[in-house]
Coordinates of C-alpha atoms in Angstrom, one line a residue:
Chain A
X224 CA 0.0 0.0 0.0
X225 CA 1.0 3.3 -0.9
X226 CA 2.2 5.8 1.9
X227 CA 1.3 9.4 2.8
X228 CA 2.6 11.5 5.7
X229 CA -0.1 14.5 6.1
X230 CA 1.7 17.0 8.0
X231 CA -0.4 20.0 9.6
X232 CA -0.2 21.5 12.6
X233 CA -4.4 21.7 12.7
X234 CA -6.2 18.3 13.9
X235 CA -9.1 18.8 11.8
X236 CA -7.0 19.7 8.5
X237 CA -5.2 16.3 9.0
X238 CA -8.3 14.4 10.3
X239 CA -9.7 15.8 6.6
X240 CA -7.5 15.5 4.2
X241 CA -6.4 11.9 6.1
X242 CA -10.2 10.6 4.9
X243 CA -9.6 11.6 1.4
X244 CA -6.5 10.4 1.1
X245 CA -7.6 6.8 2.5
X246 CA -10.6 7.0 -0.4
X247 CA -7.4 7.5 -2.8
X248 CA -6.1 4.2 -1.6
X249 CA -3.2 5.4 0.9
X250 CA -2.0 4.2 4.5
X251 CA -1.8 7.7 6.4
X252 CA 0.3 8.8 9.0
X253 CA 0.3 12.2 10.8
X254 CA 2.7 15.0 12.0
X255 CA 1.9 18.0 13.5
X256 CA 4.8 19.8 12.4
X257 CA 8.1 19.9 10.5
X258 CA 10.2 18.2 13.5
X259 CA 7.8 15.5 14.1
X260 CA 7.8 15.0 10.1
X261 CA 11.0 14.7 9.7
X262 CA 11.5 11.7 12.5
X263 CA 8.8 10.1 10.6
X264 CA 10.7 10.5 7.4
X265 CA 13.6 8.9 9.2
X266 CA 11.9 6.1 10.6
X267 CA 10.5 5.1 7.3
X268 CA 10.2 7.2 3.9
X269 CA 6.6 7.7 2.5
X270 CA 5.5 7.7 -1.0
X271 CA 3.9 11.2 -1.0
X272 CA 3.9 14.0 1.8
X273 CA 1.2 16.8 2.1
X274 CA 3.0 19.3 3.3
X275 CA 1.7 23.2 5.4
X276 CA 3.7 25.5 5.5
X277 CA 2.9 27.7 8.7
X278 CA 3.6 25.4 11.3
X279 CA 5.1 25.8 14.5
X280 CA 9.0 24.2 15.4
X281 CA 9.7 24.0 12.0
X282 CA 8.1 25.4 9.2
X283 CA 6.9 23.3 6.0
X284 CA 9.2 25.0 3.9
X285 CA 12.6 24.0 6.5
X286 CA 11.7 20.4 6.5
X287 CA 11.5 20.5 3.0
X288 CA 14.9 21.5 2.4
X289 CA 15.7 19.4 5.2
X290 CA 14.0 16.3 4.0
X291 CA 16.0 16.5 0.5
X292 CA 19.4 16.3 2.1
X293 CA 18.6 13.0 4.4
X294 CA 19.5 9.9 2.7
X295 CA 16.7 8.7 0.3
X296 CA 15.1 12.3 1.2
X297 CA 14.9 12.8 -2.7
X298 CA 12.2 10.0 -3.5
X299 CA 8.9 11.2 -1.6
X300 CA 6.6 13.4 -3.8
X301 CA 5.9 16.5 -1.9
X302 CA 2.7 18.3 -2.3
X303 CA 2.2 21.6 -0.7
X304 CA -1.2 22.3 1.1
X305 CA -1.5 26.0 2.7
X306 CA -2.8 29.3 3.0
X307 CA -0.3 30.9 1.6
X308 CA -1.2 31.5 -2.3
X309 CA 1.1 34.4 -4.1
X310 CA 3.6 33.4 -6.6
X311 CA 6.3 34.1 -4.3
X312 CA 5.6 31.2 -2.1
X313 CA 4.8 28.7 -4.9
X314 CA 7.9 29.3 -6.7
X315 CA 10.1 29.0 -3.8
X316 CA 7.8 25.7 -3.2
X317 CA 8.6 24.4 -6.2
X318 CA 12.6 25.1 -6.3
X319 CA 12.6 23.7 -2.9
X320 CA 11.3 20.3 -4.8
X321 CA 7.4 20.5 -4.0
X322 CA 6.0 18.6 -7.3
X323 CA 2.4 20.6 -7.0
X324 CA 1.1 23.0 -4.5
X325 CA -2.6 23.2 -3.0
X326 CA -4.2 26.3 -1.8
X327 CA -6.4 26.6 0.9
X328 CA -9.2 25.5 1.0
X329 CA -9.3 22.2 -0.7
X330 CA -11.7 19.9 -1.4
X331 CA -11.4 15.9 -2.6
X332 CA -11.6 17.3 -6.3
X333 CA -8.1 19.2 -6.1
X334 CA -6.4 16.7 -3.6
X335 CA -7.5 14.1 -6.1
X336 CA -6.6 16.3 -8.5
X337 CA -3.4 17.8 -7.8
X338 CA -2.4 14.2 -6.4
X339 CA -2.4 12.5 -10.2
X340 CA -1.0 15.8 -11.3
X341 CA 2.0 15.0 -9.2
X342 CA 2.1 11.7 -10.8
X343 CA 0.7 10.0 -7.7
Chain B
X218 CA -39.3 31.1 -2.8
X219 CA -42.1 29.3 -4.1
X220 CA -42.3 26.2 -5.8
X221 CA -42.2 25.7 -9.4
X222 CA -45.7 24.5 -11.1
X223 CA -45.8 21.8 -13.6
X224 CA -46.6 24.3 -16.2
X225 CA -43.9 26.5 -15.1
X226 CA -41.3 23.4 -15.6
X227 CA -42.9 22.7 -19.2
X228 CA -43.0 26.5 -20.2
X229 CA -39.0 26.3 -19.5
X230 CA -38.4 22.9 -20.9
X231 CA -40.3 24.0 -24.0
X232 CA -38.4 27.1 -24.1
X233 CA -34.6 25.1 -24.2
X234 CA -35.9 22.9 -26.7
X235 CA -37.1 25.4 -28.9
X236 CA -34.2 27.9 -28.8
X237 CA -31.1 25.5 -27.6
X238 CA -32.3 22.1 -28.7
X239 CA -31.6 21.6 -25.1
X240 CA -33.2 18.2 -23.6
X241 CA -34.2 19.3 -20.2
X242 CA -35.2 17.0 -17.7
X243 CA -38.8 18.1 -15.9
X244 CA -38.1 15.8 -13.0
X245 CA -34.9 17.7 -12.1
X246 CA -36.7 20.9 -10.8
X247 CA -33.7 21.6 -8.6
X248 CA -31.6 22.1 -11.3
X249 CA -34.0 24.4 -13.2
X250 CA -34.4 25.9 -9.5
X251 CA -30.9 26.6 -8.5
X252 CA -30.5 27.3 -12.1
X253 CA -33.2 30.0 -12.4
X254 CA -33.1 31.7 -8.9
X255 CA -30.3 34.2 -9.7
X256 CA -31.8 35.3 -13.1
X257 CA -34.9 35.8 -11.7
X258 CA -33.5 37.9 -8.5
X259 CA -31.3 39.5 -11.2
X260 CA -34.3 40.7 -13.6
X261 CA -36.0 41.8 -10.5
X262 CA -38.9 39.4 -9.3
X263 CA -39.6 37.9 -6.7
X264 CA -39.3 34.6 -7.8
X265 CA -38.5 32.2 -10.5
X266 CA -42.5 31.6 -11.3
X267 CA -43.5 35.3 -11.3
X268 CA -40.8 35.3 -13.6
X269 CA -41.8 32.8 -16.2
X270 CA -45.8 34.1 -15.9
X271 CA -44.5 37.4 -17.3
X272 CA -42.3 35.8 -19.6
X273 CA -45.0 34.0 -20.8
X274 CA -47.2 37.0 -21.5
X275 CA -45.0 39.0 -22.7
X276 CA -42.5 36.6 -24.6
X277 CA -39.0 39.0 -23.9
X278 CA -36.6 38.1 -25.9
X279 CA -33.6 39.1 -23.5
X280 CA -34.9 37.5 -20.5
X281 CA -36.3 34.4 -23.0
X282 CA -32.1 34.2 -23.7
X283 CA -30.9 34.3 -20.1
X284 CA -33.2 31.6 -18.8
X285 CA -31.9 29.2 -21.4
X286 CA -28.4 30.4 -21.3
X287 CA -29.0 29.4 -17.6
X288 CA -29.8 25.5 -18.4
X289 CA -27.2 25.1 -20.7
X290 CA -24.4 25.4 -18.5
X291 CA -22.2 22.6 -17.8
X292 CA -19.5 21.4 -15.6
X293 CA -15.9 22.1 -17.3
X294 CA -12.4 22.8 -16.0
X295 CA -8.8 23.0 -17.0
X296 CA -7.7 20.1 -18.7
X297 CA -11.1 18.0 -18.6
X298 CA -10.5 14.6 -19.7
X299 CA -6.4 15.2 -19.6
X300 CA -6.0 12.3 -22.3
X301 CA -7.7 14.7 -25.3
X302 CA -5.2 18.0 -24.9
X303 CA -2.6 14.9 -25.2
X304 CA -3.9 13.2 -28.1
X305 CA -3.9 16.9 -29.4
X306 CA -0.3 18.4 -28.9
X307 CA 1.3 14.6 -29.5
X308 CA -0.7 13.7 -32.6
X309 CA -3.5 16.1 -34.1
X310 CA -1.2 19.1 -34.3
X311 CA 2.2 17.4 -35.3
X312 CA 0.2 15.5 -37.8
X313 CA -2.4 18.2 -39.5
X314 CA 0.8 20.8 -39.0
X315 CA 2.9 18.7 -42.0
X316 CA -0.2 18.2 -44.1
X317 CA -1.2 22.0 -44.2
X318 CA 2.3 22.6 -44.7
X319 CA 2.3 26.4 -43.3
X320 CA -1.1 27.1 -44.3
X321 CA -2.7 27.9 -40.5
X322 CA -4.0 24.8 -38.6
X323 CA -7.6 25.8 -37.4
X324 CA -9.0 24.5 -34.0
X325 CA -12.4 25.3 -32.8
X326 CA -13.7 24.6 -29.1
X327 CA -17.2 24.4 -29.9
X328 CA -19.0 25.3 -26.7
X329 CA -16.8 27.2 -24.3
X330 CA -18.3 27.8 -21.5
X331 CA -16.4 30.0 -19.2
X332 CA -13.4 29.4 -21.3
X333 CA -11.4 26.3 -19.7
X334 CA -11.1 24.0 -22.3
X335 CA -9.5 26.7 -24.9
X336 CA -7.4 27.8 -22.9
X337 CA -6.0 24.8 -22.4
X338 CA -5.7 24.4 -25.8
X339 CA -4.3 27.6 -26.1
X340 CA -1.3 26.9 -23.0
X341 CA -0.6 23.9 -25.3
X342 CA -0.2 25.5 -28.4
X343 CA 1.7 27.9 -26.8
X344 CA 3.7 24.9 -25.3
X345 CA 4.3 23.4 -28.6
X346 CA 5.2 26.7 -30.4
X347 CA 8.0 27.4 -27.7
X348 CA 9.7 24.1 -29.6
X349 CA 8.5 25.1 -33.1
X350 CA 7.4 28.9 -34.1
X351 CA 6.9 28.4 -37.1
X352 CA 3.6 26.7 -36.7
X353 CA 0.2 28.9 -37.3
X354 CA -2.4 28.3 -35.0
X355 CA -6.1 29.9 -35.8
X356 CA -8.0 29.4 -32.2
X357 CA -11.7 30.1 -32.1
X358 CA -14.3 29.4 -29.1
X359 CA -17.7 30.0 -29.8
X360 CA -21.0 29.4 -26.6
X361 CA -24.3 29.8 -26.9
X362 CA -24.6 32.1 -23.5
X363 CA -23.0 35.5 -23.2
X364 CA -22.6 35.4 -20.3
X365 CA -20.4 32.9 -20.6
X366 CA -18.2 34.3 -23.4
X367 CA -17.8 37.5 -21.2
X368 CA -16.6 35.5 -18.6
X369 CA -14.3 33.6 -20.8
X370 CA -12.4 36.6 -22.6
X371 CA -12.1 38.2 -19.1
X372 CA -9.8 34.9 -18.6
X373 CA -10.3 35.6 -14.5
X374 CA -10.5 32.4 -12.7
X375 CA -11.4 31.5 -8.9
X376 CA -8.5 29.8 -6.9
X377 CA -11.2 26.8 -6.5
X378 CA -11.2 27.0 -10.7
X379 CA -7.3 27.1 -11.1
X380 CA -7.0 24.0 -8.8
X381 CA -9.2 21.9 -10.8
X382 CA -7.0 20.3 -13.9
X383 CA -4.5 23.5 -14.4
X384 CA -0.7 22.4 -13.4
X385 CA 0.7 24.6 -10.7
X386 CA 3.8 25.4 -13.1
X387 CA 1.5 26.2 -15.5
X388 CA -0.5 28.9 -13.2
X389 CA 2.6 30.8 -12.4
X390 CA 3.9 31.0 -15.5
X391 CA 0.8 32.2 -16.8
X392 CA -1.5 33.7 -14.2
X393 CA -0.9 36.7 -12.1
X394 CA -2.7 36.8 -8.9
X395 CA -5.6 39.7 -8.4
X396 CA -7.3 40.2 -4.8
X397 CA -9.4 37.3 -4.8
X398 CA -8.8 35.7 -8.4
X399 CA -6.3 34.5 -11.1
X400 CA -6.1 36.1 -14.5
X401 CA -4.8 34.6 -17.4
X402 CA -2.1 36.6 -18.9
X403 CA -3.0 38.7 -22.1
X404 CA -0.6 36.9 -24.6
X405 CA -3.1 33.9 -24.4
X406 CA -6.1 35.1 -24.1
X407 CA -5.2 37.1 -27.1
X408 CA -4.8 33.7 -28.7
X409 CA -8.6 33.0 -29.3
X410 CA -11.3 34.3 -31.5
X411 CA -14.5 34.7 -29.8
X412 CA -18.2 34.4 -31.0
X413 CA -21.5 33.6 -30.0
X414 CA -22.7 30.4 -31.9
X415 CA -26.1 28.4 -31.3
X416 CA -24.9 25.3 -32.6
X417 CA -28.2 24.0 -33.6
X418 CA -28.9 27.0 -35.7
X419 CA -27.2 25.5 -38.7
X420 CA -23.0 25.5 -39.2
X421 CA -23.0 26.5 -42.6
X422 CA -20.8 30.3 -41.6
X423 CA -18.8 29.0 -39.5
X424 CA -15.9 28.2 -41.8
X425 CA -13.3 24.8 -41.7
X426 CA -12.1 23.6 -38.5
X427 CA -9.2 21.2 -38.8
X428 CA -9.7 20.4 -35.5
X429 CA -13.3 20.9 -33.2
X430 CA -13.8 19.9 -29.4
X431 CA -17.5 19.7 -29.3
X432 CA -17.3 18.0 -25.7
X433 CA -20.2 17.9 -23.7
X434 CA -23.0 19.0 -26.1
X435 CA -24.7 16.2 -27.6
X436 CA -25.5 14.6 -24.4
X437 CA -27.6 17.9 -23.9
X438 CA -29.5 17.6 -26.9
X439 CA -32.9 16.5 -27.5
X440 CA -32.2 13.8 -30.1
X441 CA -33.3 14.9 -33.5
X442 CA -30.9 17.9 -32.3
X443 CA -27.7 15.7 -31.6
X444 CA -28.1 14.4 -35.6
X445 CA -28.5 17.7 -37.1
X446 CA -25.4 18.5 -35.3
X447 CA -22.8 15.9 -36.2
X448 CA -24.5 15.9 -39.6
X449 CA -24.0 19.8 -40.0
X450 CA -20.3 19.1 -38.3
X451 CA -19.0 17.2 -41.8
X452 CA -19.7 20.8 -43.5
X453 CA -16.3 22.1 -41.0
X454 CA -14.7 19.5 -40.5
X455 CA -12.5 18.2 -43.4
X456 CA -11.7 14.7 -44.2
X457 CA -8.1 14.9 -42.8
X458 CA -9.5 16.5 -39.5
X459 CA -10.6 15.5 -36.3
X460 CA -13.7 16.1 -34.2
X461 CA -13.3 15.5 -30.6
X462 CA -16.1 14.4 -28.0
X463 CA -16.2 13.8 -24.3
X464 CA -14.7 10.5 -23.8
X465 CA -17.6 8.9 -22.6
X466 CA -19.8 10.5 -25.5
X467 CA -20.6 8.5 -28.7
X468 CA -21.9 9.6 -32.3
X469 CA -23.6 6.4 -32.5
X470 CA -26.8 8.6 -33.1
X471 CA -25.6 10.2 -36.1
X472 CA -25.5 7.0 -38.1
X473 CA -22.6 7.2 -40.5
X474 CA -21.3 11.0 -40.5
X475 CA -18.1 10.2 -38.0
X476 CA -16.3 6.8 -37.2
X477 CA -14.4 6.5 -34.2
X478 CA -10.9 6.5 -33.9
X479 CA -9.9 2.7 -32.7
X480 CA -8.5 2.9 -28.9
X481 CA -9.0 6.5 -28.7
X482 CA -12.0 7.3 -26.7
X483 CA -13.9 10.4 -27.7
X484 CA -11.5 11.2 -31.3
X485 CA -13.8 11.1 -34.4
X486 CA -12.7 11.3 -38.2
X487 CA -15.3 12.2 -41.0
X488 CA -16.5 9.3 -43.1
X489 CA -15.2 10.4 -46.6
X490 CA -18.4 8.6 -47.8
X491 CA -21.0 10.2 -46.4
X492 CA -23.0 13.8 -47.4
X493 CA -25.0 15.3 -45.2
X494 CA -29.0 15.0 -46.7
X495 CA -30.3 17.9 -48.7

């Protein structure tokens, strides 16, 4: 089975986006914020990472970065999930290695969506 | 707001078929509903069937146009049914490109909506033009409503509309971000022709299309509608071109005017042998 880590530092934003995930097929596991995903990373790489970028500890953006220079940090497909929507923060997303990017809100559509987009 | 009367559901249904071909079904009367509400508020009543007594004594023209405009909307997006804009760029335009040999290759998105689908055509042209310029490209996108056109051509999108098909590279490059919406940058839009077209009112002025999308039409159609169409689409589409359908659509009603591409679902050729009745 195909692995996601869902990393948010909101309970209900995981709790959502960890139902439609499950509907896509995916075992789910959860971090509250860049720290915690990056033990979980360490423990055992997942397939695909939904990423925030406000978080508290570390930011979405720092584990990022972080994640790519951890050995095997290069294969999980990183989608970005936040409020943050001006081109500013995309780009830097995407040169940070985020495949898509999903603004806040979301619904099951654009997770769906932006998940095959990201060749998921 | 009041509920709709059976003779208020047939004066609309009769209205669709009459100026649209438009099959509308009288059971749905949540559709018509949510549909109507907000052109009736708009034109001032107080509700839909206050609306459609008046229209029905005094047969307005303009407010006639809006109601059916409002049923023929559909659902679209960016890159609807992803597999057609790649049939496109990695088959249709290499291959009609050589056989016009410089002369334009013409595309025609057939019922627009609020634009989606030729844009998407249009990001892909422009994709494939980046590689080779020297490929002429003649877009048109014609809709019934226009309403709809004058959404389209303003090329503004909700973030809930950018999400839905349209690559995040794609929007950057693109897109620049207003207060609350996305608009698409003025080197594509200026890529497309517009015009209002009622497709069932006959195709004979529209000109040759090499290629037309016509996705999510004939599903809408009252039948005798849906073969008057195909049949009227062998006048613009020529023998080397393509029509394109939604993939889960089928010409099976037109009889012989288009055969289906084998292992290509919704990709139509003409059938060199047959002419459209007199």
């Amino acid at each position: 089975m195909r692995t996601c880590l869902v990393v948010d530092d909101s309970r209900v934003i995981r709790k959502v986006a960890r139902r439609i995930l499950e509907d896509l097929g995916y075992e789910i596991a959860e971090a509250a914020d860049g720290m915690e995903a990056l033990a979980w990373c360490r423990a055992a790489m997942p397939d695909a990472i939904l990423l925030d970028w406000n978080m508290p500890v570390m930011t979405g953006i720092e584990f990022l970065r972080k994640l790519r220079e951890e050995p095997g940090g290069e294969a999980p497909t990183v989608i970005f999930c936040t409020v943050e929507n001006d081109i500013a923060h995309i780009t830097e997303a995407l040169e940070a290695g985020a495949a898509e990017y999903i603004m806040k809100p979301f619904d099951g559509d654009i997770i769906e969506a932006k998940f095959a987009e990201a060749g998921l | 707001m009041s509920a709709l009367r059976p003779d208020d559901i047939s004066l609309v249904i009769s209205l669709c078929r009459a100026r649209a071909g438009l099959k509308v079904a009288g059971e749905k009367t949540y559709l018509i509903e949510s549909r109507l509400a907000p052109i009736a508020r708009a034109a001032g009543f107080t509700s839909i069937s206050e609306m459609l007594a008046e229209l029905r004594v005094k047969r307005e023209e303009t407010l006639i146009w809006a109601v059916v405009e409002a049923m023929t909307l559909g659902e679209t997006a960016f890159y609807r049914e992803r597999a057609a804009f790649d049939v496109f760029r990695d088959q249709l335009y290499p291959e009609l490109a050589r056989a016009r040999g410089g002369a334009p290759l013409k595309v025609w998105s057939a019922a627009c909506s609020t634009g989606q689908e030729v844009y998407s055509l249009a990001l892909t042209i422009a994709g494939m033009q980046e590689s080779d310029p020297a490929v002429a490209v003649e877009l048109a996108a014609s809709d019934i409503s226009e309403r709809a056109l004058t959404r389209a051509q303003s090329g503004l999108y909700s973030q809930f509309e950018v999400q839905r098909g349209l690559p995040i590279r794609l929007l950057i490059q693109h897109f620049e971000k207003t207060d609350d919406a996305w608009r698409l940058s003025p080197q594509i839009r200026r890529m497309v022709r517009w015009r209002r077209i009622n497709l069932i009112a006959g195709l004979s002025a529209v000109g040759r299309f090499d290629v037309v999308f016509c996705r999510g039409v004939l599903g809408s159609l009252d039948e005798p509608f849906q073969r008057k169409l195909l049949e009227d689409l062998t006048l613009v589409v020529p023998e080397d071109g393509y029509l394109v359908l939604g993939a889960k659509e089928s010409v099976a009603i037109a009889g012989d005017a288009f055969h289906p591409e084998a292992g290509q679902p919704g990709l139509y050729r003409r059938n060199p042998a047959f002419s459209k009745a007199a």
